mmCIF file of C-alpha atoms in Angstrom:
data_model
loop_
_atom_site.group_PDB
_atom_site.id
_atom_site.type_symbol
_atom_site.label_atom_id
_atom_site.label_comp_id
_atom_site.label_asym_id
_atom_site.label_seq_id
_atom_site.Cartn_x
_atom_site.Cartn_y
_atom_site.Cartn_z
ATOM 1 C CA UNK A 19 5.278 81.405 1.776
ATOM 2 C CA UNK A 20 8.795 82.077 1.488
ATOM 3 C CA UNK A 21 8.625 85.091 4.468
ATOM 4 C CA UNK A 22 6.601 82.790 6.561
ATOM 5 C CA UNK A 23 9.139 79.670 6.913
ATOM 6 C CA UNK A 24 12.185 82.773 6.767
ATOM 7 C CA UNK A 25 10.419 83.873 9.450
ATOM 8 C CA UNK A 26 9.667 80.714 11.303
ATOM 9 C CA UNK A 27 13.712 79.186 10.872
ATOM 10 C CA UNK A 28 14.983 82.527 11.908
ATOM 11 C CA UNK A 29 12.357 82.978 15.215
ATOM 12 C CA UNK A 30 13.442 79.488 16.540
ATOM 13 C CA UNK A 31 17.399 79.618 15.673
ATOM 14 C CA UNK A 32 17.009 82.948 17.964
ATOM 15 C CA UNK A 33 14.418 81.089 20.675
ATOM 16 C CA UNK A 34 17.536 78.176 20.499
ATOM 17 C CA UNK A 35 20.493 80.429 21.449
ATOM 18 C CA UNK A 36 18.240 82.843 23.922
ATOM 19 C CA UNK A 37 17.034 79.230 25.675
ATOM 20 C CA UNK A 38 20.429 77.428 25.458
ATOM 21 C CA UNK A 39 23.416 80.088 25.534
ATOM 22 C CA UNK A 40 25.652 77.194 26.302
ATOM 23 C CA UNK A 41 24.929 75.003 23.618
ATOM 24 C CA UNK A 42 24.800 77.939 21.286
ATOM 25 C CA UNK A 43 27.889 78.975 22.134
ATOM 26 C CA UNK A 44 29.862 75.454 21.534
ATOM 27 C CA UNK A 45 28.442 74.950 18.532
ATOM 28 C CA UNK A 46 29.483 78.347 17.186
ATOM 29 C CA UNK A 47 33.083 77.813 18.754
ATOM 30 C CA UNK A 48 32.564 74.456 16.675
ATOM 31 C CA UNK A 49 32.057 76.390 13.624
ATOM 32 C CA UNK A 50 34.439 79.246 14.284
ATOM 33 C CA UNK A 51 37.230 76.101 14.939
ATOM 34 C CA UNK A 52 36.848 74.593 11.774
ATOM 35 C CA UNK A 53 36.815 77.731 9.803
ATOM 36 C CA UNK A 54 39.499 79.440 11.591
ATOM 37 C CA UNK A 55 41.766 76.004 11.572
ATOM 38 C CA UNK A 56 40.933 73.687 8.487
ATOM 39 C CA UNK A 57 39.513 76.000 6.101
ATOM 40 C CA UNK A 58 41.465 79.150 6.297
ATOM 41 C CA UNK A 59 44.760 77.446 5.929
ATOM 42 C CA UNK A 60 43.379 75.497 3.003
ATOM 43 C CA UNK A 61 41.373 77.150 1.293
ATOM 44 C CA UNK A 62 43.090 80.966 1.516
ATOM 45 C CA UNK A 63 46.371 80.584 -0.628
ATOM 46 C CA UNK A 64 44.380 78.612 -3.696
ATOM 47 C CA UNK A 65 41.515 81.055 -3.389
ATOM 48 C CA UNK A 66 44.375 84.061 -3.480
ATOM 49 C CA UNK A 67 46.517 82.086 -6.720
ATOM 50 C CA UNK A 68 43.404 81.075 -8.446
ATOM 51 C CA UNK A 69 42.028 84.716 -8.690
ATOM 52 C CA UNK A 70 45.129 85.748 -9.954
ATOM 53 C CA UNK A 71 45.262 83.402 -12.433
ATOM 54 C CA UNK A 72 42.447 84.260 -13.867
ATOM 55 C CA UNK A 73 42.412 87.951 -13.639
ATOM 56 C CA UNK A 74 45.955 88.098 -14.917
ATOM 57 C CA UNK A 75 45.048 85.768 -17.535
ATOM 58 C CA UNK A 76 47.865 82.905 -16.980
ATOM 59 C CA UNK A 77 45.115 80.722 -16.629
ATOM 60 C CA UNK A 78 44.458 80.214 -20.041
ATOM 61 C CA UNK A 79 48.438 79.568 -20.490
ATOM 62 C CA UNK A 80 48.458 77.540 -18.195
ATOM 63 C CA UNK A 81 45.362 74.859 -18.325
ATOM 64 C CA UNK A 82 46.567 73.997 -21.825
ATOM 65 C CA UNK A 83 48.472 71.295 -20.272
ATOM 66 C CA UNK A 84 44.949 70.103 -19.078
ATOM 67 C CA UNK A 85 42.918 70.378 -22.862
ATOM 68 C CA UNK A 86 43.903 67.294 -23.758
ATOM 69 C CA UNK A 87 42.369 64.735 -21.892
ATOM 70 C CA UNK A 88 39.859 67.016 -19.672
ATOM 71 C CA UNK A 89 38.780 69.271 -22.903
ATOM 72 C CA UNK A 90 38.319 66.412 -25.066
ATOM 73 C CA UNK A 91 36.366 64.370 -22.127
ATOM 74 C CA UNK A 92 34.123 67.443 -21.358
ATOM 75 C CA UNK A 93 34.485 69.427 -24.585
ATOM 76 C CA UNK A 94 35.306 72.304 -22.632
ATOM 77 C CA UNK A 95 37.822 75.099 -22.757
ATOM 78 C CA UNK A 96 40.908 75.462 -21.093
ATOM 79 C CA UNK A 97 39.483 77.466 -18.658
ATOM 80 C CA UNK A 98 36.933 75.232 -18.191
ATOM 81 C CA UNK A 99 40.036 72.588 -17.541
ATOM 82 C CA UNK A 100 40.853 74.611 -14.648
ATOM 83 C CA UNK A 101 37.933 74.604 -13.344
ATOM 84 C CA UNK A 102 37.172 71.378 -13.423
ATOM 85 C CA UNK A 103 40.478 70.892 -11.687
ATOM 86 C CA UNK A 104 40.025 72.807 -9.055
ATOM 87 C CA UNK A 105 36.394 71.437 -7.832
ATOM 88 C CA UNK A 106 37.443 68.339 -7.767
ATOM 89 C CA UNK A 107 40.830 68.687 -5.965
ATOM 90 C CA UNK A 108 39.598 71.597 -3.682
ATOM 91 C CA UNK A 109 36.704 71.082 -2.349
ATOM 92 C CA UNK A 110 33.068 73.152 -1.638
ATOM 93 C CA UNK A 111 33.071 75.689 -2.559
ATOM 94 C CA UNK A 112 36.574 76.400 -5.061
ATOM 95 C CA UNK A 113 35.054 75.043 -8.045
ATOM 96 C CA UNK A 114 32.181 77.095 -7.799
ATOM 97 C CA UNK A 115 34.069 80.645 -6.799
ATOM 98 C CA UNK A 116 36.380 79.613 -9.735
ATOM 99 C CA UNK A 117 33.882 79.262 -12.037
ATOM 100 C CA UNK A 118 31.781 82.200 -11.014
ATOM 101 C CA UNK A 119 34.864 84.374 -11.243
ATOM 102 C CA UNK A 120 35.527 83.167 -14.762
ATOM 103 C CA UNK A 121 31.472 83.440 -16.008
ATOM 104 C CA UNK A 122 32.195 87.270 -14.057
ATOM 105 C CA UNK A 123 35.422 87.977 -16.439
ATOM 106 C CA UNK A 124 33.831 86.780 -19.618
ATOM 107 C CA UNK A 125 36.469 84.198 -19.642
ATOM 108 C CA UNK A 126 34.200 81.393 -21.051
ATOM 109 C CA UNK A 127 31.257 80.343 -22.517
ATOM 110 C CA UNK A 128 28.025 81.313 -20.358
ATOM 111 C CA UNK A 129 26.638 77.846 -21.506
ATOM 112 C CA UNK A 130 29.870 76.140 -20.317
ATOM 113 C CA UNK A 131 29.555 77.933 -16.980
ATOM 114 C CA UNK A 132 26.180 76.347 -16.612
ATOM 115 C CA UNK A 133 27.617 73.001 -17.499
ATOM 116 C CA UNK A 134 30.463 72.961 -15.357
ATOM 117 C CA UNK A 135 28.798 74.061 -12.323
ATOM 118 C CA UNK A 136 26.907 70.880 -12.090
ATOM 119 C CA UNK A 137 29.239 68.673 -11.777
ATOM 120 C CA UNK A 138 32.673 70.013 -10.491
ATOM 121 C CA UNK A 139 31.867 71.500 -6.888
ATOM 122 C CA UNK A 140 32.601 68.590 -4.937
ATOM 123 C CA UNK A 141 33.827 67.436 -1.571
ATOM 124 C CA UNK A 142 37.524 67.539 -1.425
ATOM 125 C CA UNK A 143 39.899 64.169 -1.659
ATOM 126 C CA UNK A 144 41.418 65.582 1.516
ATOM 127 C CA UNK A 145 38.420 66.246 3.212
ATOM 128 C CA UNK A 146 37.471 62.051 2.156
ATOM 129 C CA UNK A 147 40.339 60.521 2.791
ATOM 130 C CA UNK A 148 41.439 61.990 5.653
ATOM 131 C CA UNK A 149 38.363 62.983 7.824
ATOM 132 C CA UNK A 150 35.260 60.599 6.419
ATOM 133 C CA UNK A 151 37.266 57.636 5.552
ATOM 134 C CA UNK A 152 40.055 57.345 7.935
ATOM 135 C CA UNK A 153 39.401 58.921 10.912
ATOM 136 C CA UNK A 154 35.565 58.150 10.606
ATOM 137 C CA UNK A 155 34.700 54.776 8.425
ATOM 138 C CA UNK A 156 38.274 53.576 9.702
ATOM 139 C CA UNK A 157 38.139 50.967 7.049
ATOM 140 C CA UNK A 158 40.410 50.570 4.478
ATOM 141 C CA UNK A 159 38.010 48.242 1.905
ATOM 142 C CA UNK A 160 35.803 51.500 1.828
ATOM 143 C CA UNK A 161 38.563 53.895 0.055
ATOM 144 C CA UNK A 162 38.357 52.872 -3.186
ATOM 145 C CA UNK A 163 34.381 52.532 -3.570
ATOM 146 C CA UNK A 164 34.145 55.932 -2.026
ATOM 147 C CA UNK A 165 36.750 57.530 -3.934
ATOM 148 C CA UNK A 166 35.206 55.355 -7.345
ATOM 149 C CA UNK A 167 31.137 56.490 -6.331
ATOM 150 C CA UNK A 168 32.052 60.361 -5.017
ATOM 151 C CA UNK A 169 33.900 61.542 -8.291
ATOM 152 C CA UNK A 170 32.715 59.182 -10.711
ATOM 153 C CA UNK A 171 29.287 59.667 -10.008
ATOM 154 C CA UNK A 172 29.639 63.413 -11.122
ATOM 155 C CA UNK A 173 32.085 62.590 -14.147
ATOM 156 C CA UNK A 174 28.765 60.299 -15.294
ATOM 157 C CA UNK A 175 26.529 63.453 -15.010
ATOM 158 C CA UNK A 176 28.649 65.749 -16.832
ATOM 159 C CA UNK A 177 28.455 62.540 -19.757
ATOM 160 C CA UNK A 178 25.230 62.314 -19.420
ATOM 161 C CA UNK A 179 24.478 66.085 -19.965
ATOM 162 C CA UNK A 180 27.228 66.584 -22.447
ATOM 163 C CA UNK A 181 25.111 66.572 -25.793
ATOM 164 C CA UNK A 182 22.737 68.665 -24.328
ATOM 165 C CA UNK A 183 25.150 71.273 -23.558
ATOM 166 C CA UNK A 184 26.736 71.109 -26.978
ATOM 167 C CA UNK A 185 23.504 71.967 -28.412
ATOM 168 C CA UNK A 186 23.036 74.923 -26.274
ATOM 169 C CA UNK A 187 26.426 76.290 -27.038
ATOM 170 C CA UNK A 188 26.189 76.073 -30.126
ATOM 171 C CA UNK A 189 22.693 77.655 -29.996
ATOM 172 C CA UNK A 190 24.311 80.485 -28.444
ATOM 173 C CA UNK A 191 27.454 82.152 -30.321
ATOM 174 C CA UNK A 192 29.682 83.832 -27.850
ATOM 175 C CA UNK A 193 33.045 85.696 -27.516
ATOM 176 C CA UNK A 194 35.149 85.190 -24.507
ATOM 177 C CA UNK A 195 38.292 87.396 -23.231
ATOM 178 C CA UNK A 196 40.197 84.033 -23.377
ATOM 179 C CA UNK A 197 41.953 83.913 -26.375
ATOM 180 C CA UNK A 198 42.223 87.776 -26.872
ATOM 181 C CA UNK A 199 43.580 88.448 -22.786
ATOM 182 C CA UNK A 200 47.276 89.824 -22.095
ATOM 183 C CA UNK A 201 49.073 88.667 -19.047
ATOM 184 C CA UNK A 202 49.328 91.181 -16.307
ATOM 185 C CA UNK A 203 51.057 91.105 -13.739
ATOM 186 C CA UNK A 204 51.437 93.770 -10.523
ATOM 187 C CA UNK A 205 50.772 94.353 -7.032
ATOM 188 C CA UNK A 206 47.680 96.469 -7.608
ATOM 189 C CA UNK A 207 46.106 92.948 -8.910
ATOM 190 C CA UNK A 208 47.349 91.096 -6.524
ATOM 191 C CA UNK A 209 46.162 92.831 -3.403
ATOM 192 C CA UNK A 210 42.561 92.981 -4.939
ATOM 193 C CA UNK A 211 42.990 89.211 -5.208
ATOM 194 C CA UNK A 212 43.668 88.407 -1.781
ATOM 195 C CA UNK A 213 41.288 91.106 -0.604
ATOM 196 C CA UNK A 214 38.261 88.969 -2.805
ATOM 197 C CA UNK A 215 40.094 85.332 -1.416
ATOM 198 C CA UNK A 216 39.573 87.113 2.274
ATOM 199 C CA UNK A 217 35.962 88.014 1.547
ATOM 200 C CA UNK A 218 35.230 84.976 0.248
ATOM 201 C CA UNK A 219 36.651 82.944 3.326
ATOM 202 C CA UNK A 220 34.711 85.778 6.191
ATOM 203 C CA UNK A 221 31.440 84.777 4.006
ATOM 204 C CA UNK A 222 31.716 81.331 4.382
ATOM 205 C CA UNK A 223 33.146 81.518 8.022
ATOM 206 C CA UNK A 224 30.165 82.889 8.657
ATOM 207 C CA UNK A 225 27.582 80.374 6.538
ATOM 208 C CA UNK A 226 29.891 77.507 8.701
ATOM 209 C CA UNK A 227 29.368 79.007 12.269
ATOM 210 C CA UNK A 228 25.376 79.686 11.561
ATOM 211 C CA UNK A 229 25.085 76.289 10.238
ATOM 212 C CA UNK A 230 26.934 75.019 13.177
ATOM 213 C CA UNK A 231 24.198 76.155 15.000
ATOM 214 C CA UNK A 232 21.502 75.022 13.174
ATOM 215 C CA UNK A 233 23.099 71.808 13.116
ATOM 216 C CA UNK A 234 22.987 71.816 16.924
ATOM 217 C CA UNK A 235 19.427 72.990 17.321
ATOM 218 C CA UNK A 236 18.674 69.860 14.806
ATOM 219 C CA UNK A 237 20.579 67.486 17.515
ATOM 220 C CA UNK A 238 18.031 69.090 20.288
ATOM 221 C CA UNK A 239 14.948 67.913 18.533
ATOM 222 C CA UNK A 240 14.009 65.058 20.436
ATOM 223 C CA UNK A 241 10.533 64.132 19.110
ATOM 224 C CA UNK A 242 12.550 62.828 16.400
ATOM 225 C CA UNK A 243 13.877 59.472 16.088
ATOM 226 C CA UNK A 244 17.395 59.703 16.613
ATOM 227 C CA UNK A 245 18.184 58.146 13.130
ATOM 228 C CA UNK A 246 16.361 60.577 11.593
ATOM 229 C CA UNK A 247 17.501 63.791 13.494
ATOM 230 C CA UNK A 248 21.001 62.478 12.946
ATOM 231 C CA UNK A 249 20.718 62.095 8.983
ATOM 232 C CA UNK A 250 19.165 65.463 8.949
ATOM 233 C CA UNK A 251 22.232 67.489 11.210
ATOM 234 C CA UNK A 252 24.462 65.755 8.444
ATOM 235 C CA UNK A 253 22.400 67.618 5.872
ATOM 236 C CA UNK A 254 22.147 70.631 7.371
ATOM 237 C CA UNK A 255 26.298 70.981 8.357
ATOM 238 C CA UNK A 256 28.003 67.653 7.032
ATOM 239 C CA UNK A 257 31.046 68.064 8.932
ATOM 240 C CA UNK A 258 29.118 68.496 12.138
ATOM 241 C CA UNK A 259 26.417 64.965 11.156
ATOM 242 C CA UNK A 260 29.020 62.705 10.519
ATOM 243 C CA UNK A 261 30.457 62.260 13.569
ATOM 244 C CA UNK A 262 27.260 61.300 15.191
ATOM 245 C CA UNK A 263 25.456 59.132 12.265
ATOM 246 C CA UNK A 264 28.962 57.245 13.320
ATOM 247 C CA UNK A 265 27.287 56.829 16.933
ATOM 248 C CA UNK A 266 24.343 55.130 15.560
ATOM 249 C CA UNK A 267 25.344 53.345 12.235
ATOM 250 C CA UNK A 268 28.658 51.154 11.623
ATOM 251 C CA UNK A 269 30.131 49.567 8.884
ATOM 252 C CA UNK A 270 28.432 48.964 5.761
ATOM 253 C CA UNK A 271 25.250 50.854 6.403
ATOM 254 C CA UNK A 272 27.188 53.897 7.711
ATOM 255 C CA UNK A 273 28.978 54.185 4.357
ATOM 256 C CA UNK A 274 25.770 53.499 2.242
ATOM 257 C CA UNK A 275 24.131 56.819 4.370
ATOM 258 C CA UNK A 276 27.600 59.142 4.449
ATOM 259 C CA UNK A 277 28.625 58.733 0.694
ATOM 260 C CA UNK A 278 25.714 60.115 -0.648
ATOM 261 C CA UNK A 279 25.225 62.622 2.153
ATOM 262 C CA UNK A 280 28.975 63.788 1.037
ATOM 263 C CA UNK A 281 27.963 63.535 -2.721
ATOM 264 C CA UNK A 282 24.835 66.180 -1.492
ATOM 265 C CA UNK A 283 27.751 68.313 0.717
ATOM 266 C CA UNK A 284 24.784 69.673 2.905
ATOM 267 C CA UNK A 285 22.878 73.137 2.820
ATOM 268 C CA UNK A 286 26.275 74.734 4.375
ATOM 269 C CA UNK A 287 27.714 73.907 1.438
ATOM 270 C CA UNK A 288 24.898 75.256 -0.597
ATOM 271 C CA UNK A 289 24.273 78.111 0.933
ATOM 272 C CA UNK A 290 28.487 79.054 0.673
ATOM 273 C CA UNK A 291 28.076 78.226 -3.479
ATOM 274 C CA UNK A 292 25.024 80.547 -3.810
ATOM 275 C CA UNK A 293 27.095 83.124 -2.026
ATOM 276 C CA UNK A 294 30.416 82.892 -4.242
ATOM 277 C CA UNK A 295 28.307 82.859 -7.541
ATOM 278 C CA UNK A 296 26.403 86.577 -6.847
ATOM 279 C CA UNK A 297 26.844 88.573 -9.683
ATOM 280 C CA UNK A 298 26.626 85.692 -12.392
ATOM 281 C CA UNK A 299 24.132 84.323 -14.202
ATOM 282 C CA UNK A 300 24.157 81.176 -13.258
ATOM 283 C CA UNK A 301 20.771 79.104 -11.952
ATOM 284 C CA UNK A 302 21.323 77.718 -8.257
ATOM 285 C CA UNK A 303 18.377 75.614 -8.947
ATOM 286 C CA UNK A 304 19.851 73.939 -12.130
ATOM 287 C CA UNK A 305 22.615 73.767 -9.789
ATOM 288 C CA UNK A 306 20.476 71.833 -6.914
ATOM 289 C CA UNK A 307 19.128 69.903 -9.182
ATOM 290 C CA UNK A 308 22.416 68.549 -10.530
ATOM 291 C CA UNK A 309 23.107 68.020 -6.847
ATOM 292 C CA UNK A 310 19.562 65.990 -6.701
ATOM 293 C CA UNK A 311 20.888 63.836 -9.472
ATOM 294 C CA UNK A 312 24.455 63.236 -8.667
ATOM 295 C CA UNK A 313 23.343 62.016 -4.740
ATOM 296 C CA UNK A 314 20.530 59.953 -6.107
ATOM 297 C CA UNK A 315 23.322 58.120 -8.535
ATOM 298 C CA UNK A 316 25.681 58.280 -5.310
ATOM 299 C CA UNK A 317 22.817 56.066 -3.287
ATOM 300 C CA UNK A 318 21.867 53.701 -6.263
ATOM 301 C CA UNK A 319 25.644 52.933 -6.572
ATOM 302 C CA UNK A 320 26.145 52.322 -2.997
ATOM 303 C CA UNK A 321 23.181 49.651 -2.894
ATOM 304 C CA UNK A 322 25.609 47.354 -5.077
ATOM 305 C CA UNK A 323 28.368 47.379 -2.712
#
């Protein structure tokens, strides 16, 4: 079954750019744009320093700052700190390449790893405050809902599923590199750092500009109601559906249909977090369904505002 619809998506993306060269081609210079101009530049120095944090082992050093009020919160390490951190100030899909890296390295607990992931790959505060809520909503009265619904929402899931990852830990004995690692610092580490940060960033260059496509073969669907095709571009490539769910939808009811679909972060988003955690053991479904449950919290939230 899985072939068959492979087979299917894959046959009409190609029938789409063979039929429509033109379209094809803006919505891959679309893609290419925002890669080569937003997330290069943002994402390529933390990606770099974060990898060398934790493969020189600073990291550890230096999220003890962080224990305190995120390791008692989350009853997590101080790795964990950082990665928590880093999801929620850098955006899709940092928190999950920081956490794979750190499951890779042994540097904690495979049962945290599990736990973290669901909750701390998130849309960045940038990426909200800037692009969704000012140049997009426009409304000030919607910044500090969104900000309150978007990161709260998964700070309630990681609560929620607290206990049952205590139990699990503790079910599981393990010992971590974290408290045993030496600092190390050199050039030889810090070239295979950047060399990871730039494969990283050509993989998920590459997830944006195919999902920019997709995204414009969605818009071309016109047997669809336009609401509908609209809301599903936005899941497919959110940067690419929000600018035109803004076409149809104002106001109120455009913010109770973009802040979940930025608490969901699209299938570009998913399909960039499945490719930064190969090589761990981590579940992408327990990861989608975390997802599931922190948009369906997103949309009951937004019904009381």
């Amino acid at each position: 079954m899985k072939k068959w619809i492979w087979s299917v998506l894959i046959g009409a993306t190609l029938g789409f750019l063979l039929a429509t060269p033109a379209q094809g081609l803006l919505a891959a210079r679309k893609g290419l744009d925002l890669w080569l101009h937003t997330l290069v530049p943002t994402l390529l120095p933390f990606l770099i320093l974060s990898g060398f944090l934790i493969h020189s082992g600073l990291v550890e050093q230096l999220s003890v700052l962080l224990s305190p009020i995120l390791g008692r919160l989350f009853s997590i390490s101080p790795s964990g700190c950082f990665a928590v951190l880093s999801g929620f100030l850098c955006g899709y899909p940092v928190g999950a390449k920081v956490i794979g890296d750190l499951s890779r390295n042994n540097r904690i607990h495979p049962e945290e790893a599990r736990y973290l992931l669901g909750f701390v790959n998130n849309a960045s505060p940038a990426f909200v405050l800037t692009f969704l809520l000012a140049e997009q909503l426009g409304d000030p009265s919607f910044r500090l809902p969104a900000l309150l619904i978007l990161y709260g929402t998964p700070v309630l899931y990681a609560l929620l599923t607290k206990k049952t990852y205590l139990k699990r830990r503790a079910a599981h004995p393990y010992e971590s590199k974290e408290k045993a690692s030496q600092v190390q610092l050199n050039f030889g580490l810090l070239d295979a750092c950047i060399y990871d940060a730039a494969n990283t960033l050509l993989k998920i260059g590459g997830y944006v500009i195919l999902f920019s496509v997709l995204a414009k073969m969605m818009e071309n669907l016109r047997f669809l109601p336009s609401a509908i095709r609209l809301l599903l571009t936005g899941m497919l490539e959110l940067t690419n559906g929000i600018p035109g769910i803004m076409d149809v939808f104002q106001g109120k009811t455009a913010f109770k249909l973009l802040i979940p679909l930025t608490a969901f972060g699209g299938f570009s988003a998913l399909a960039q977090t499945a490719s930064v955690l190969k090589g761990t053991n981590l579940s992408l479904r327990c990861y989608c369904f975390a997802k599931a449950v922190i948009t369906l919290l997103a949309a009951a939230a937004v019904l009381f505002y």
